[in-house]
Amino acid sequence: MMSTGLGASNKERSLPLATALPGTPQWLAVRNDRMVLELLFAHGILSRNQISELSGLSKPTASQIVTRLKSADLVHVTGKAVGGRGPNAVLHAVNNDLVKGVAVDMGPEFIRSTVVDAIGSEYPVAEIPAPSRRVSRDAVAEVKAAIEAACDLAQIGRNAVSAVCLGVQGSVNARSDTLHFANTFEGWPAQGARSLIEAELGCRVYIENDVNLAAIAERSEGAVRGTESFVLFWLGQGLGVAVYAGGEIQRGAAGGAGEIGYLPVPRIAAFDNPGAIDMQSLLGGLAVASIARENGLSGETYFDLLRTAGSSGNEAARELIVGDLIPQITHGVIPILALLDPERIVLGGPTAHLGGDLLAQGVRDRISVTTRWGTPDIVATSVQGHPVLRGAYYFLLAELREQLCKRVRVSAG
């Protein structure tokens, strides 16, 4: 059972009560029904007596709520408790067949996808090659293929999918349904991609910046679990910053917050990389690949070189790469400290994953001895697997639960 600590905030994922006036019997019924449903999300399987104890409701009231939720097909009986005195208690759980979604990471090398359900089950991850940069891409065909691959592995029908969350490299303006800086998605419409995919697939579609999703994963299961103010500095083929403050991801007026790759490098960075013009040319995939090659590694692409550096027997080269990266990453961290002063900075993405704690410690030490910022709290990512996909998973987990909670209004009405 996955943790119920969702990456999206209460402000972003609030589950509205019925429109009945507060204090009326209908309002109270909806409130109590939703509370019980959320207890079942959190605990998985409960008896009526356990629901009464956890909710503070009387046993008769808890029994009435369970009956209503069963009548609405939101809850079903899973069996009986074993042991104990007296009759074995009947156990209840959320009906997991009502809604399902698919989380998708539209990555630069692979498109990864997995099924998500409202109780937080884990399904296998499907992986298909991403289209070449040399071809025009088809948004609908790619998303459809990702959904079908995930559903086939999970052995569920495509028709069961009611929502999809896509993580993309680029900024997303959800209000205008616009993609910006999405250079790797040549062929996707800059305007109306979400509406197009929704219309073709017949399900709800969410498109989110990949680094924002990685930050949701980091807060849900990673290095900043429960932290109220943090920044994720993503170091990969491209760069990005996700800002979590005030209980939610800060996306900016047009979804472009955190596009640090376009920030000009400070003059002092010329000592470390004279050819760098912006942060992308200082710290992006091409710059890291160049550093790896200078330290004796070979590989055709940035990702090939990272895999080589991370393989056994290359510890010395990896330490040299990290040493060369520390001063350059420091140039990217200092503006974050100056503008945001976050509680914690997480170094994430493929480059940071390669460097791990050694890289985070090195950046922290360099800042503490060379700048006025003291010793900031800088840590390496601790999300295992595919962080963008994990963030899309948590995003959809909240959405699917919201869908079920909205049905409470009908059952209690």
XYZ file of C-alpha atoms in Angstrom:
413
model
C 0.000 0.000 0.000
C 1.421 3.337 -1.013
C 1.611 6.295 1.331
C -1.321 8.666 1.136
C 0.929 11.714 1.468
C 0.205 13.142 -1.956
C 2.688 15.340 -3.733
C 0.005 17.796 -4.820
C -1.114 20.216 -2.160
C -4.441 20.483 -0.407
C -5.022 23.715 -2.296
C -4.468 21.958 -5.606
C -6.277 18.744 -4.743
C -9.058 19.905 -2.422
C -12.131 17.698 -2.622
C -15.203 19.949 -2.610
C -18.128 19.125 -0.394
C -21.636 19.084 -1.759
C -23.228 22.416 -2.508
C -25.670 21.989 0.394
C -25.462 24.613 3.111
C -23.046 23.836 5.958
C -24.761 22.269 8.932
C -27.611 20.721 6.977
C -28.150 16.938 7.142
C -27.039 16.500 3.514
C -23.827 18.481 4.095
C -23.038 16.447 7.219
C -23.726 13.171 5.415
C -21.373 14.086 2.569
C -18.706 15.213 5.005
C -18.872 11.975 6.961
C -19.055 9.767 3.859
C -15.966 11.378 2.423
C -14.115 11.070 5.722
C -14.788 7.333 5.781
C -13.775 6.955 2.137
C -10.491 8.745 2.847
C -9.890 6.507 5.872
C -10.212 3.530 3.567
C -7.749 5.156 1.139
C -5.290 5.561 4.006
C -5.702 2.188 5.702
C -6.795 -0.097 2.881
C -9.155 -2.488 4.660
C -11.274 -1.692 7.714
C -14.152 -3.134 9.681
C -17.118 -0.984 10.726
C -15.825 -0.932 14.298
C -12.396 0.245 13.107
C -14.050 2.952 11.012
C -15.957 4.070 14.104
C -12.778 4.203 16.206
C -10.703 6.038 13.594
C -13.390 8.552 12.672
C -14.811 9.216 16.122
C -18.303 8.445 14.814
C -20.711 6.201 16.663
C -20.936 2.599 15.528
C -24.515 3.039 14.198
C -23.446 6.110 12.199
C -20.388 4.326 10.835
C -22.608 1.417 9.841
C -25.024 3.740 8.024
C -22.155 5.370 6.125
C -20.724 2.028 5.039
C -24.165 0.982 3.832
C -24.497 4.186 1.790
C -21.052 3.785 0.271
C -21.791 0.159 -0.608
C -25.083 1.186 -2.231
C -23.156 3.710 -4.354
C -20.710 0.922 -5.326
C -17.843 2.909 -3.800
C -17.055 0.298 -1.154
C -17.250 -3.494 -1.188
C -16.788 -6.368 1.241
C -13.378 -8.029 1.050
C -13.825 -10.792 3.624
C -13.856 -11.270 7.364
C -11.279 -10.704 10.085
C -9.738 -13.901 11.436
C -9.413 -14.550 15.171
C -10.751 -12.709 18.173
C -13.793 -13.364 20.274
C -17.289 -13.396 18.883
C -18.323 -13.229 15.226
C -15.587 -12.313 12.772
C -15.876 -8.691 11.664
C -16.737 -7.973 8.037
C -13.943 -6.056 6.267
C -14.489 -3.304 3.724
C -12.326 -1.639 1.065
C -12.681 0.909 -1.718
C -14.008 -0.538 -4.960
C -10.863 -0.468 -7.054
C -12.581 -1.229 -10.367
C -14.368 2.117 -10.697
C -11.535 4.384 -11.889
C -8.026 3.874 -13.198
C -5.458 6.100 -14.817
C -2.137 5.900 -16.635
C 0.951 7.907 -15.639
C 3.333 8.647 -18.527
C 6.876 10.017 -18.624
C 7.525 11.340 -22.147
C 11.280 11.021 -21.688
C 14.064 11.822 -24.159
C 15.140 8.189 -24.589
C 12.067 6.216 -23.568
C 8.369 6.759 -23.005
C 7.511 5.034 -19.730
C 4.007 4.399 -18.461
C 2.201 2.613 -15.656
C -1.366 2.078 -14.519
C -2.541 3.947 -11.404
C -5.571 3.150 -9.252
C -7.266 4.883 -6.334
C -5.855 2.596 -3.637
C -2.214 3.053 -4.635
C -1.463 -0.366 -6.098
C 1.841 -0.865 -7.887
C 1.682 -1.981 -11.531
C 4.579 -2.836 -13.863
C 6.255 -0.069 -15.858
C 6.008 -0.272 -19.644
C 8.833 1.154 -21.726
C 8.838 2.028 -25.431
C 11.525 3.937 -27.368
C 10.945 7.663 -27.743
C 10.762 8.918 -31.336
C 13.967 10.244 -32.834
C 14.541 13.990 -32.747
C 14.890 13.777 -36.528
C 11.229 12.875 -37.087
C 8.016 14.807 -36.592
C 6.157 13.440 -33.582
C 2.492 12.477 -33.264
C 1.067 13.410 -29.849
C -2.044 11.237 -30.038
C -0.252 8.159 -31.389
C 2.517 8.370 -28.764
C 0.160 8.753 -25.813
C -2.140 6.027 -27.117
C 0.815 3.641 -27.475
C 1.968 4.428 -23.925
C -1.513 3.782 -22.515
C -1.894 0.515 -24.392
C 1.559 -0.691 -23.299
C 0.774 0.034 -19.620
C -2.671 -1.559 -19.810
C -1.314 -4.666 -21.533
C 1.297 -5.178 -18.799
C -1.292 -4.597 -16.058
C -3.784 -6.853 -17.848
C -6.588 -4.302 -17.766
C -8.767 -3.005 -20.573
C -8.031 0.362 -22.181
C -11.659 1.375 -21.529
C -10.996 1.320 -17.773
C -8.712 4.367 -18.071
C -10.447 7.615 -17.130
C -7.410 9.897 -16.676
C -3.867 10.257 -18.002
C -1.006 12.405 -16.685
C 1.853 13.212 -19.071
C 5.231 14.505 -17.923
C 6.897 16.549 -20.688
C 10.145 18.467 -21.112
C 8.866 22.017 -21.441
C 6.715 24.539 -19.624
C 2.962 24.017 -19.585
C 0.319 26.715 -19.368
C -2.722 24.730 -18.271
C -5.077 27.703 -18.578
C -4.318 28.310 -22.258
C -3.378 24.698 -23.087
C -0.013 25.851 -24.427
C 3.424 24.233 -24.486
C 6.577 26.368 -24.402
C 10.263 25.416 -24.729
C 9.199 21.919 -25.849
C 11.953 21.546 -28.436
C 12.003 17.752 -28.167
C 8.311 17.537 -29.095
C 8.533 18.690 -32.694
C 5.187 17.826 -34.268
C 3.144 18.246 -31.090
C 0.844 21.279 -31.338
C 2.146 24.173 -29.265
C -1.462 25.191 -28.701
C -4.205 22.716 -27.785
C -2.211 19.501 -27.287
C -4.203 18.508 -24.210
C -7.560 19.179 -25.878
C -6.506 17.215 -28.957
C -5.404 14.165 -26.975
C -8.530 14.272 -24.787
C -10.805 14.412 -27.803
C -9.071 11.509 -29.531
C -8.711 9.238 -26.493
C -11.950 10.064 -24.682
C -10.452 10.479 -21.214
C -9.228 13.300 -18.990
C -5.675 14.373 -19.836
C -3.243 16.331 -17.672
C 0.030 17.629 -19.120
C 2.633 18.715 -16.576
C 6.234 19.848 -16.630
C 8.507 16.896 -15.932
C 10.535 18.646 -13.220
C 7.365 19.678 -11.373
C 6.279 16.052 -11.366
C 9.704 14.956 -10.112
C 9.271 17.450 -7.248
C 5.903 15.889 -6.384
C 7.634 12.511 -6.205
C 10.423 13.961 -4.081
C 7.955 15.328 -1.546
C 5.856 12.165 -1.554
C 8.597 9.581 -1.108
C 11.969 11.284 -1.385
C 14.398 13.621 0.329
C 11.882 16.341 1.248
C 8.947 14.304 2.479
C 6.770 16.664 4.500
C 8.997 19.713 3.865
C 6.971 22.878 3.260
C 9.529 24.879 1.266
C 12.019 23.338 -1.126
C 13.488 23.601 -4.600
C 14.326 20.726 -6.918
C 17.229 21.598 -9.207
C 16.968 19.155 -12.121
C 20.262 18.352 -13.865
C 19.752 16.273 -16.967
C 19.924 16.606 -20.700
C 18.028 19.818 -20.002
C 17.834 21.895 -16.833
C 14.879 22.896 -14.732
C 13.854 24.124 -11.311
C 10.674 23.195 -9.456
C 9.665 25.479 -6.590
C 7.446 24.179 -3.795
C 6.198 26.902 -1.458
C 2.984 27.860 0.276
C 1.702 24.325 0.052
C 1.930 23.974 -3.731
C 4.112 23.928 -6.814
C 4.766 27.460 -8.079
C 4.188 27.330 -11.832
C 4.282 31.046 -12.644
C 1.821 33.189 -14.603
C 2.242 31.235 -17.839
C 3.730 27.974 -16.534
C 7.310 29.060 -17.192
C 8.623 29.252 -13.639
C 11.897 27.369 -13.222
C 13.225 27.472 -16.802
C 16.719 28.116 -15.456
C 18.451 26.760 -18.538
C 17.849 30.070 -20.315
C 19.408 32.135 -17.524
C 22.713 33.796 -18.593
C 25.713 32.539 -16.668
C 27.386 34.929 -14.200
C 30.714 36.432 -15.192
C 32.562 34.320 -12.630
C 31.461 31.143 -14.434
C 33.774 32.062 -17.310
C 36.695 30.828 -15.184
C 35.157 27.333 -15.085
C 33.701 27.217 -18.600
C 34.709 30.122 -20.867
C 32.393 28.988 -23.679
C 29.217 28.859 -21.621
C 26.590 31.454 -22.519
C 23.628 30.278 -20.469
C 23.001 27.698 -17.763
C 22.101 25.061 -20.331
C 25.506 25.341 -22.007
C 27.157 25.348 -18.566
C 25.356 22.385 -16.991
C 23.193 20.689 -19.628
C 23.724 17.320 -21.253
C 26.299 18.463 -23.797
C 28.431 20.127 -21.115
C 28.332 17.057 -18.851
C 29.131 14.776 -21.794
C 32.160 16.922 -22.595
C 33.378 16.657 -18.989
C 32.918 12.887 -19.052
C 34.955 12.556 -22.243
C 37.695 14.798 -20.833
C 37.941 12.315 -17.960
C 38.519 9.344 -20.242
C 35.026 7.953 -20.779
C 33.517 7.134 -24.151
C 29.947 7.138 -25.369
C 27.863 8.495 -28.206
C 25.289 10.392 -26.136
C 24.953 12.050 -22.748
C 22.955 9.089 -21.495
C 25.490 6.579 -22.843
C 28.247 8.411 -20.982
C 26.268 8.494 -17.732
C 25.660 4.764 -17.948
C 29.372 4.189 -18.528
C 30.320 6.454 -15.628
C 27.858 4.701 -13.331
C 29.014 1.182 -14.160
C 31.349 -0.742 -11.883
C 35.034 -0.067 -12.346
C 34.610 3.618 -13.182
C 34.613 5.007 -9.634
C 37.744 7.090 -10.214
C 36.400 8.674 -13.386
C 33.054 9.315 -11.686
C 34.767 11.159 -8.832
C 36.700 13.296 -11.315
C 33.491 14.160 -13.168
C 31.788 15.112 -9.899
C 34.769 17.256 -8.930
C 34.566 19.146 -12.235
C 30.792 19.594 -11.890
C 30.773 20.970 -8.339
C 31.919 24.541 -9.142
C 29.638 24.764 -12.174
C 26.554 23.525 -10.330
C 27.334 26.018 -7.579
C 26.787 28.802 -10.132
C 23.292 27.477 -10.684
C 22.459 27.033 -6.999
C 23.463 30.523 -5.856
C 20.680 32.327 -7.820
C 18.168 29.931 -6.264
C 19.416 30.814 -2.790
C 19.389 34.531 -3.553
C 15.870 34.618 -4.982
C 14.025 31.968 -2.967
C 15.999 31.072 0.175
C 14.300 27.646 0.344
C 14.291 25.368 3.343
C 16.101 22.727 1.274
C 17.516 22.298 -2.228
C 17.390 18.855 -3.821
C 19.744 18.026 -6.674
C 17.831 15.725 -9.006
C 17.961 14.388 -12.542
C 20.385 11.967 -14.215
C 23.512 14.052 -13.574
C 22.692 14.506 -9.893
C 21.811 10.825 -9.592
C 25.275 9.962 -10.885
C 26.942 12.310 -8.388
C 24.705 11.404 -5.453
C 25.674 12.489 -1.951
C 29.243 13.246 -3.035
C 27.982 15.913 -5.433
C 25.518 17.424 -2.958
C 28.166 17.561 -0.227
C 30.657 19.164 -2.586
C 28.253 21.901 -3.689
C 27.225 22.545 -0.087
C 30.852 22.822 1.066
C 31.875 25.090 -1.814
C 29.006 27.495 -1.135
C 29.764 27.564 2.583
C 33.380 28.634 2.046
C 33.091 30.882 -1.015
C 29.855 32.848 -0.587
C 27.817 34.710 2.001
C 25.067 32.074 2.083
C 26.449 30.065 4.980
C 25.905 26.326 4.739
C 22.638 25.726 2.887
C 20.698 22.476 3.181
C 21.531 20.788 -0.141
C 20.819 17.085 -0.596
C 20.790 14.509 -3.377
C 17.555 13.045 -4.681
C 16.420 9.863 -2.948
C 13.571 8.896 -5.282
C 14.240 5.446 -6.674
C 13.403 4.446 -10.219
C 11.927 7.052 -12.537
C 11.101 10.273 -10.651
C 8.984 11.916 -13.372
C 6.865 8.787 -13.685
C 6.570 8.558 -9.895
C 5.395 12.169 -9.767
C 2.779 11.501 -12.436
C 1.717 8.486 -10.367
C 1.108 10.610 -7.257
C -0.597 13.318 -9.285
C -3.046 10.780 -10.709
C -3.505 9.049 -7.369
C -4.937 12.305 -6.031
C -7.067 12.848 -9.144
C -8.589 9.370 -9.035
C -9.411 9.737 -5.361
C -11.034 13.050 -6.121
C -13.170 11.390 -8.773
C -14.419 8.853 -6.241
C -14.974 11.469 -3.541
C -17.118 13.501 -5.934
C -19.417 10.487 -6.259
C -20.078 10.761 -2.538
C -22.297 13.740 -3.242
C -24.582 11.494 -5.265
C -24.632 8.683 -2.711
C -25.369 11.036 0.183
C -27.835 13.238 -1.696
